[in-house]
XYZ file of C-alpha atoms in Angstrom:
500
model
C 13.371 -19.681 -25.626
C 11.905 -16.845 -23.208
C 13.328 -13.415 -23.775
C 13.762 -12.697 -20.136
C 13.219 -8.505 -19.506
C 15.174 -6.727 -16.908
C 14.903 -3.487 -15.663
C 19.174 -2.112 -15.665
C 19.802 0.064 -13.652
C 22.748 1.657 -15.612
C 20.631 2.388 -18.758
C 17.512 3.301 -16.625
C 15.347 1.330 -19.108
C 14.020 -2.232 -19.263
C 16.289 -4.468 -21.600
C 15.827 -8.011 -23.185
C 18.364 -10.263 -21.011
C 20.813 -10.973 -23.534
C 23.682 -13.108 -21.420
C 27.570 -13.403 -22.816
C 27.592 -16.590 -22.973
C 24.383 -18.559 -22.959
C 25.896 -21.974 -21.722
C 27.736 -19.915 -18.938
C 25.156 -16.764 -17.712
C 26.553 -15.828 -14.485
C 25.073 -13.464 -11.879
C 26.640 -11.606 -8.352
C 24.935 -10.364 -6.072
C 26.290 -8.593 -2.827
C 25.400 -10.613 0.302
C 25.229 -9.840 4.283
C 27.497 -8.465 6.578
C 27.794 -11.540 8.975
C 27.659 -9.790 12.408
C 24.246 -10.768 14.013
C 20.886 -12.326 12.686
C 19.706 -11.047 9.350
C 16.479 -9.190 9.996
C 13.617 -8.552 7.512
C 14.827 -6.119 5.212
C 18.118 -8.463 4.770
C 15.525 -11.222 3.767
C 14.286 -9.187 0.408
C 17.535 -9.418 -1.585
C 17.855 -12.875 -0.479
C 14.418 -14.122 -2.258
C 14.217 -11.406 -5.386
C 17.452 -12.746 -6.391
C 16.418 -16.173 -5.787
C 13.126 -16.100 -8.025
C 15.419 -14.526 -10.785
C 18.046 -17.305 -10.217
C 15.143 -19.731 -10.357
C 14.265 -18.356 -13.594
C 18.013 -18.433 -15.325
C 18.354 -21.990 -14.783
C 14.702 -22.748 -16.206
C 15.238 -20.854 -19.123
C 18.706 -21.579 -20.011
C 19.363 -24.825 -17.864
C 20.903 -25.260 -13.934
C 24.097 -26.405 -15.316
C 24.098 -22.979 -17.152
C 23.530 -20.564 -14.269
C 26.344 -19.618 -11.808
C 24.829 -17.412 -8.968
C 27.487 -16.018 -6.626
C 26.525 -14.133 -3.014
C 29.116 -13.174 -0.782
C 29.712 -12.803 2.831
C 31.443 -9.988 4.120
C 33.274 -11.058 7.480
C 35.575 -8.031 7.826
C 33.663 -5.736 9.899
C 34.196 -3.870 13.139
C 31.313 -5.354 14.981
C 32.548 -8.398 13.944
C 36.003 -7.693 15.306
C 34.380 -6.034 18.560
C 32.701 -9.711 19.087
C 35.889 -11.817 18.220
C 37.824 -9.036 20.821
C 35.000 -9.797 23.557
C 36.027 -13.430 23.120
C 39.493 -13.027 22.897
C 39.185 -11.067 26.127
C 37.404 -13.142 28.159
C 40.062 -16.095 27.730
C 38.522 -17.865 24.561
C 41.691 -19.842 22.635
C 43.023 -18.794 19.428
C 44.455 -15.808 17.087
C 41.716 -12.878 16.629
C 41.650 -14.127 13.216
C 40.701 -17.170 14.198
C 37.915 -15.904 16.284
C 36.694 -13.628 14.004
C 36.010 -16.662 11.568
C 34.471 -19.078 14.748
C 32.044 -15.782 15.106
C 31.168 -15.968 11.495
C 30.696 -19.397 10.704
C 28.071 -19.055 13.430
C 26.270 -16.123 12.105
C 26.618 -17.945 8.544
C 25.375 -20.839 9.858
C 22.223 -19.098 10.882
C 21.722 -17.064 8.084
C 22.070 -20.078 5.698
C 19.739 -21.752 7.842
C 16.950 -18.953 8.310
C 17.212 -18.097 4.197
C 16.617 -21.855 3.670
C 13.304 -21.477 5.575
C 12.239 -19.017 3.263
C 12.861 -21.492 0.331
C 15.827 -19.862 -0.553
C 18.210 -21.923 -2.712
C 21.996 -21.718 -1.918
C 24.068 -19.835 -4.472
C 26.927 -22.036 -6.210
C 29.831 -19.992 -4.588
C 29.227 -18.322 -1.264
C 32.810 -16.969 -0.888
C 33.776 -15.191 2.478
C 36.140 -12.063 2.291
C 38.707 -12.969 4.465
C 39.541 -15.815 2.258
C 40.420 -13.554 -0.966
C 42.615 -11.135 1.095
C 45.509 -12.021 -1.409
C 43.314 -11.362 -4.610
C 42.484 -8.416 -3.167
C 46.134 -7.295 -2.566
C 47.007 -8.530 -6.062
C 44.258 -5.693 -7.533
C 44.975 -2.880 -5.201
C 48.876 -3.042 -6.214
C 47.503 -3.391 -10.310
C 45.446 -0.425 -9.473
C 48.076 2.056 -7.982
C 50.586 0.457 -10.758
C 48.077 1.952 -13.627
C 47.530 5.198 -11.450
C 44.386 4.727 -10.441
C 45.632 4.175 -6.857
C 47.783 5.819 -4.201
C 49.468 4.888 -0.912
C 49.464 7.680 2.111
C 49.591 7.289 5.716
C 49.847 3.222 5.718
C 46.561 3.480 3.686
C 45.726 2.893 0.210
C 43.188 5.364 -1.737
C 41.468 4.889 -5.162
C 41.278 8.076 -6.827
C 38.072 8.654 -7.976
C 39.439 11.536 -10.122
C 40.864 8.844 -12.542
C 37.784 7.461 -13.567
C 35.910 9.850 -15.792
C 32.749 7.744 -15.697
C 32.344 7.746 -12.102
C 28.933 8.399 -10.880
C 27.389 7.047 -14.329
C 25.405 4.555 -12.207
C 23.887 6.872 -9.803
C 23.490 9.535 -11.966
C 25.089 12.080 -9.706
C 28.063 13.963 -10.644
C 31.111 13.844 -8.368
C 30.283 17.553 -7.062
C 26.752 16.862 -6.613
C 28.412 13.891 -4.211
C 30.757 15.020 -2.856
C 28.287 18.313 -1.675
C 25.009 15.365 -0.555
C 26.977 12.445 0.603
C 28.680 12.163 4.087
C 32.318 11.068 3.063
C 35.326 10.826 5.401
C 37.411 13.811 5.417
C 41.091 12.594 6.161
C 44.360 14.245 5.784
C 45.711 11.410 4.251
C 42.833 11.985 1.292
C 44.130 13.990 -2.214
C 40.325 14.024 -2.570
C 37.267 14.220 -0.230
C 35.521 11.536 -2.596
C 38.565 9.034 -2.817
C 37.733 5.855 -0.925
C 39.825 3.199 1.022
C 41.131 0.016 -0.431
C 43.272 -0.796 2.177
C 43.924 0.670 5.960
C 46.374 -0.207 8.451
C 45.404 -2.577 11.444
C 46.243 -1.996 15.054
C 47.352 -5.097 17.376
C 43.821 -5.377 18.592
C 42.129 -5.788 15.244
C 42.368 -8.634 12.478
C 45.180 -7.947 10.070
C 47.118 -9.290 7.172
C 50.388 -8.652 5.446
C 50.707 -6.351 2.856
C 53.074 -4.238 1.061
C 51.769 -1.430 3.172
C 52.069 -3.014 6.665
C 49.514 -4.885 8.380
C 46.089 -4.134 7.685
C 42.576 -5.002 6.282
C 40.853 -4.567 3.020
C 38.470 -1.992 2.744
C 34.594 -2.938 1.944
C 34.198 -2.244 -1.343
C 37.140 -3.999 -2.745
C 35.814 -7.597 -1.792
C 33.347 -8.127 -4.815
C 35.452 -6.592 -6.842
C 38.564 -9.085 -6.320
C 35.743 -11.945 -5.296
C 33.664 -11.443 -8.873
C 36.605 -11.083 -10.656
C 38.590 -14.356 -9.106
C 35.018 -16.452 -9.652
C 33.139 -14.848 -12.642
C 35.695 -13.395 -14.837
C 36.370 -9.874 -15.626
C 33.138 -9.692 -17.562
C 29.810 -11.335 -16.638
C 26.158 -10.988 -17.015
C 23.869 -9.954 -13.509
C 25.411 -7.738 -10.472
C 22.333 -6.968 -7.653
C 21.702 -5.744 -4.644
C 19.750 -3.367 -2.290
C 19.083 -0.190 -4.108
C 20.760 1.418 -1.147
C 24.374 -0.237 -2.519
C 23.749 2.057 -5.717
C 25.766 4.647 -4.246
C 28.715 4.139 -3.054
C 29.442 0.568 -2.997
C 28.309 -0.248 -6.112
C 29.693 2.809 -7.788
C 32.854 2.175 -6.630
C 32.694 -1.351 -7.337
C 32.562 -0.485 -10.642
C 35.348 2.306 -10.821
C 37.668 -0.576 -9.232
C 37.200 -3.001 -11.337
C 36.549 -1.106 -14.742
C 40.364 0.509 -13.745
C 41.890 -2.815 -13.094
C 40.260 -4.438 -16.767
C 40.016 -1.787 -18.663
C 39.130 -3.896 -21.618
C 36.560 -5.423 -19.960
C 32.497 -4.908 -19.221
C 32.504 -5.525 -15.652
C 28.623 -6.235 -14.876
C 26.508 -5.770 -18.222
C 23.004 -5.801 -15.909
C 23.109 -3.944 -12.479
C 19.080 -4.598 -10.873
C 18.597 -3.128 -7.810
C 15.698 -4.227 -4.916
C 13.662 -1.589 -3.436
C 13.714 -1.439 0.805
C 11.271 -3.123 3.262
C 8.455 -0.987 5.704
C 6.611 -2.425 8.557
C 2.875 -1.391 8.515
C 3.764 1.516 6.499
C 6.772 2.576 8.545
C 10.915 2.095 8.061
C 12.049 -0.484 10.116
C 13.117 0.731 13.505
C 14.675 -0.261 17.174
C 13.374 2.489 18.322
C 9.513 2.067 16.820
C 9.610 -1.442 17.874
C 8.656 -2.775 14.444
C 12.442 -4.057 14.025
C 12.410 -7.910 13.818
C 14.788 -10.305 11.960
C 13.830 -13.419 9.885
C 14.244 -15.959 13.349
C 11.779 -13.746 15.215
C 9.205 -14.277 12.589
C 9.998 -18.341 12.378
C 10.224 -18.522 15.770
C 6.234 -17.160 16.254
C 5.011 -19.886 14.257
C 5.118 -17.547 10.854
C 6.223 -20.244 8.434
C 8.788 -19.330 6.138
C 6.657 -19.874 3.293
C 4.439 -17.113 4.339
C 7.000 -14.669 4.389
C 8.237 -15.289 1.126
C 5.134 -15.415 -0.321
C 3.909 -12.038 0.866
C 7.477 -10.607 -0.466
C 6.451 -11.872 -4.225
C 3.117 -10.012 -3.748
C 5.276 -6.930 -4.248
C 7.294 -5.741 -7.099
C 10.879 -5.826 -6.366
C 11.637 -2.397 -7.494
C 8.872 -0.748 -5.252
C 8.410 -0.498 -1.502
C 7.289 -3.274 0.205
C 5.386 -3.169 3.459
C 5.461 -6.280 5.610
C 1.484 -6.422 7.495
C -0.030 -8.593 9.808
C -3.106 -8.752 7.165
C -0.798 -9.564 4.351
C 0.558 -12.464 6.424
C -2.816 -13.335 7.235
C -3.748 -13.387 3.305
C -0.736 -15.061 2.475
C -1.115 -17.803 4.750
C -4.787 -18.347 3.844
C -3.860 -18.499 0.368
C -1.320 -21.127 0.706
C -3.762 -23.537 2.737
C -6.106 -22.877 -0.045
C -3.163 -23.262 -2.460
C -1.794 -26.497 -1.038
C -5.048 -28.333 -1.002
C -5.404 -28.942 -4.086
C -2.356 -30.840 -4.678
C -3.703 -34.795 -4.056
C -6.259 -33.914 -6.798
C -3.527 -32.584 -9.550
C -2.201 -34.043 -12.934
C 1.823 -33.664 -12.805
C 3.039 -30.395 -12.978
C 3.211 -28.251 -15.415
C 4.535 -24.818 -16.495
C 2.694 -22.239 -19.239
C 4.527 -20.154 -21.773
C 1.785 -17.377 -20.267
C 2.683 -17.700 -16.974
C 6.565 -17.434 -17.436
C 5.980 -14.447 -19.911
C 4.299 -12.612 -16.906
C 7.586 -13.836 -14.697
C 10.052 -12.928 -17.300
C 9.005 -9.456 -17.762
C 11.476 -7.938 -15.302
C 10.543 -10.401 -12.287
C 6.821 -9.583 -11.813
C 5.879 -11.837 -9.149
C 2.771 -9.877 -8.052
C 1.397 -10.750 -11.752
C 2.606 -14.423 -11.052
C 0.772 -14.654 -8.340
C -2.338 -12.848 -9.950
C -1.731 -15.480 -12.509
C -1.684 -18.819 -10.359
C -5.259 -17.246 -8.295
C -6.722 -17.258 -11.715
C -5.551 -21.195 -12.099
C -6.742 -22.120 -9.140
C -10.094 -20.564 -9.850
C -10.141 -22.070 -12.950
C -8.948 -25.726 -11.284
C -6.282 -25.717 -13.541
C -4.249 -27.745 -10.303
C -1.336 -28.826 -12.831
C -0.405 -25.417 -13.615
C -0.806 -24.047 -10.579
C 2.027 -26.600 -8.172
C 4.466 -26.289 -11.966
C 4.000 -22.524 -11.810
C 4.304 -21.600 -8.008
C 7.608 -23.911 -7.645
C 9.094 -21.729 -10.246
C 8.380 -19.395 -7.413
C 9.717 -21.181 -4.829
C 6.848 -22.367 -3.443
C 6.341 -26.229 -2.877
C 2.839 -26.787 -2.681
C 3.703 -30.378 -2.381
C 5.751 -29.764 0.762
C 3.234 -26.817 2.102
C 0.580 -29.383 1.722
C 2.583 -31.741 4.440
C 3.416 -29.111 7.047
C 0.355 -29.088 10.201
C 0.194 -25.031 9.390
C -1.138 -25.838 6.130
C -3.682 -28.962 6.971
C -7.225 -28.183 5.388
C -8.005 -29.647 8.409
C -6.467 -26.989 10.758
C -7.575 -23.472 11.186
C -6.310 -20.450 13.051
C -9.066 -18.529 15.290
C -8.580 -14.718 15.856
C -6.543 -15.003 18.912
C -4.431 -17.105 17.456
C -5.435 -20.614 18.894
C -4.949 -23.577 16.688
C -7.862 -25.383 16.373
C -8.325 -29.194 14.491
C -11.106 -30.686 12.553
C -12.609 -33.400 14.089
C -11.332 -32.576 17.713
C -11.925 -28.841 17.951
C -14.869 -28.332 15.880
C -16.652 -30.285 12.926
C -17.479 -29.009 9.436
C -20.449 -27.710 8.668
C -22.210 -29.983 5.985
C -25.049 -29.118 3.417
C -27.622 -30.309 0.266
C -28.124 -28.925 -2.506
C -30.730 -29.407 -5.539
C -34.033 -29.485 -6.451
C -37.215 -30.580 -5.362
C -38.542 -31.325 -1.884
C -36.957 -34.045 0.159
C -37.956 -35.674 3.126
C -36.304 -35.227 6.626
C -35.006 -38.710 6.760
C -33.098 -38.245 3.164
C -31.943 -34.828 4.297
C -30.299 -36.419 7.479
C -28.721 -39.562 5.643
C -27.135 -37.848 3.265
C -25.536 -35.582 6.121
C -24.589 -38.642 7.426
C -22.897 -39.282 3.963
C -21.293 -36.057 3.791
C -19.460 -36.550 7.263
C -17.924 -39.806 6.330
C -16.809 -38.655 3.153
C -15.115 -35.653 5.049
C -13.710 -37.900 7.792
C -12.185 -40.023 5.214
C -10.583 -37.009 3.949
C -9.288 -35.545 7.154
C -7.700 -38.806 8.006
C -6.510 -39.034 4.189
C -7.958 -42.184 3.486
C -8.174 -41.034 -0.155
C -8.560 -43.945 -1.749
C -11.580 -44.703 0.305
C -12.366 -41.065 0.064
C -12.454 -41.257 -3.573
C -14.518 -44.802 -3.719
C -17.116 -43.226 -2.057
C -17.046 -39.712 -3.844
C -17.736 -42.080 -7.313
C -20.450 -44.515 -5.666
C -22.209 -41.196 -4.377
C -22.111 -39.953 -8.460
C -23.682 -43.395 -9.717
C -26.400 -42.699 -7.459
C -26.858 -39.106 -8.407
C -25.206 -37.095 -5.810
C -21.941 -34.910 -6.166
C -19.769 -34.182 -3.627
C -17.661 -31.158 -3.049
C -15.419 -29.912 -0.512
C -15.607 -26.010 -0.382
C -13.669 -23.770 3.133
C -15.106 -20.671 4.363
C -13.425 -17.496 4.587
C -12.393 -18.308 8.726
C -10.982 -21.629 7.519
C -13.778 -23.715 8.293
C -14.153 -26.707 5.607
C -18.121 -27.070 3.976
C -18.910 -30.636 2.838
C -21.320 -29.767 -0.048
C -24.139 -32.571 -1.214
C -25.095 -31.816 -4.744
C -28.158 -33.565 -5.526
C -28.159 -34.471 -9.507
C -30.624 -37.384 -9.768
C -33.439 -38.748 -7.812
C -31.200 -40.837 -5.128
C -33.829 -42.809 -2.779
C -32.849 -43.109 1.404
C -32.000 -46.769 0.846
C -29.772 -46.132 -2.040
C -27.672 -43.832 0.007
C -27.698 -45.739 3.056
C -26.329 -48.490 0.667
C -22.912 -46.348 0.149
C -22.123 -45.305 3.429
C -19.018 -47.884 4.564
């Protein structure tokens, strides 16, 4: 079996991925705040965790793997939408409303993630639907003393958990004097957080023993991981900017409520998205979500692919030339795939994937097999990846008959322009066998651009019994190069003989 290699963010130090239970390795990860589209950055979590998901149920089998991603539909921009609605006559409870608004911004999340090849977790559990396990923990927690009610709100007290901080690695001075925290009267300490807080009539609410009110964020996964993965399981990720607080207080919760229990035994953590070099930003104008891109004709495929060329615990920078590259590579990529043995998957390749997700090496990797024509390896490998090279190789963006020109225009083989044809080999050669076998080198490459491969291929093996090999090659712009390779001493009749 591969040892799979994780950086953990608790221990600061790679580890060998040993899970709990092997037939049962289960994995969290925080998910969106459903209020609007998710835009780039969102998108990184979405597909790190998705490679490593990928991986878990290759290595230990997809009835093995549980992946879990939650959606977080208690929000105030939520509720400001829902109140909109509510306001301008739509039907129904605000609670009601709040959960129309979501299912739409699920709905398009679900669907723009699925675009990027994205599979769907097992459990996808929204936090208004665990508002009673959620109750049920904060009244365990301020039974143990770990928890207090003041002002119709309920507090953890950070105080209680001598280990808060650990996964930060910041003392609770050193937080307490960096962080912005909410100073409240109804607070015994500046770092305590809320669990609960009290709802007025024009925001959601629920019953509680402390009045009507809402959860507070970070109690969700808590109660949500707990209710679907047990007390103790194997993976928790996120954004590196969840470190601190969410996740630390994730952990304090939950580590207070099961004492006797590991919580997460692996916390990995993503590193945030640029755009040419520069944070995401309204006010730059490089802020775009994952629709924007889709919806100017960058294929989702693209965008995933230039997030593997990245490590997923350093920067990456989204470019217009890495898009370029990545989408170049793909054609290149999904050409091949007509001419390859069944798939396959090397022990070398998932080594390289294993060793704490290194999907720029993967990628490294599968360039080298498709140097190297090793065609198999290369459509096994890159689905492990979440690339379909089968699929790519159907979609018009990826034709190796299609090619983008610098402004952008699509132009076709055959309509647009032609390919540009040559002969190879040795020896001088007459004009009239120089222009038949031109002529053979355009039929063979109009056979492939209309896929006749069978024909195609009949002619490709006639041309080699008469001593002439030929290759398709494409040009840096995209341009395909039907190649003559003269091996023998073919005569003018003999080729003329071939050509259907």
């Amino acid at each position: 079996m591969t040892d799979i290699k994780l950086y953990n963010t608790m221990a600061r130090e790679k580890q060998v991925f040993t899970p709990i239970d092997p037939d049962n390795v289960r994995m969290y990860v925080c998910g969106p705040t459903v209020y609007d589209r998710a835009h780039l950055g969102n998108a990184r979590p979405v597909v790190v965790f998705d490679v490593l998901y990928r991986l878990l149920r290759h290595v230990y089998g997809a009835d093995h793997v549980t992946y879990v991603r939650n959606f977080t539909d208690v929000d105030d921009k939520i509720n400001a939408t829902a109140l909109q609605r509510k306001e301008a006559g739509a039907e129904g409870t605000l609670e009601e409303l709040v959960h129309e608004r979501s299912d739409e911004t699920i709905g398009w999340y679900l669907q723009d993630m699925g675009a990027l090849g994205a599979l769907e977790p097992d459990e996808m559990p929204r936090a208004t639907e665990f508002i009673g396990p959620m109750i049920a923990m904060i009244e365990d927690l301020i039974a143990k003393g770990h928890a207090y009610e003041s002002e119709g709100h309920v507090l953890f007290a950070v105080e209680s958990y001598k280990n808060y901080g650990r996964l930060s690695g910041r003392s609770v001075d050193d937080m307490i004097a960096g962080a912005r925290v909410e100073v409240a009267p109804y607070k015994k300490n500046p770092m305590d957080f809320v669990l609960w807080k009290p709802s007025t009539d024009d925001l959601p609410g629920w019953d509680s023993p402390w009045g009507r009110g809402r959860p507070g964020w970070h109690i969700e996964c808590s109660a949500m991981s707990h209710d679907l993965l047990g007390a103790s399981f194997d993976i928790h990720g996120g954004g590196n900017d969840l470190q601190f607080p969410h996740h630390e207080n994730e952990i304090a919760q939950s580590k207070c409520a099961h004492p006797d229990a590991g919580f997460a035994n692996y916390w990995l953590h993503n590193e945030m998205l640029q755009v040419e070099g520069k944070k995401m930003s309204k006010s730059l104008g490089n802020f775009f979500t994952v629709h924007d891109l889709l919806e100017q004709g960058v294929p989702g495929e693209v965008i995933r692919f230039v997030f593997l060329g990245t490590h997923y615990r350093k920067p990456m920078d989204w470019t217009e030339k890495k898009r370029a590259e990545a989408l170049r590579k793909l054609r290149d990529w999904a050409s091949v795939v007509r001419e390859a043995e069944p798939p396959t998957i090397s022990p070398d390749f998932l080594d390289i994937l294993a060793d704490d997700l290194n999907t720029a090496g993967s990628i490294d990797y599968l360039d080298q097999q498709y140097r190297d024509e090793d065609y198999a390896e290369l459509i096994g490998c890159a689905k492990l990846l979440g690339i379909d090279l089968a699929e790519i190789s159907k979609a018009n963006w990826a034709s190796p008959f299609r090619f983008e020109t610098p402004d952008g225009t699509d132009w076709v083989e055959g309509k647009d322009f032609q390919p540009t044809t040559s002969m190879v080999g040795w020896g001088e050669h007459s004009s009239e066998f120089v222009d038949v076998t031109m002529k053979l080198v355009r039929t063979w490459m109009k056979l492939r651009r209309e896929e006749n491969w069978r024909a195609a291929d009949s002619l490709s093996k006639d041309a080699r019994e008469i001593g002439i090999q030929l290759r398709a090659a494409r040009s840096a712009n995209g341009i395909n190069q039907g190649i003559a390779s003269i091996d023998g001493d073919p005569t003018v009749d003999a080729v003329e003989r071939i050509i259907p």
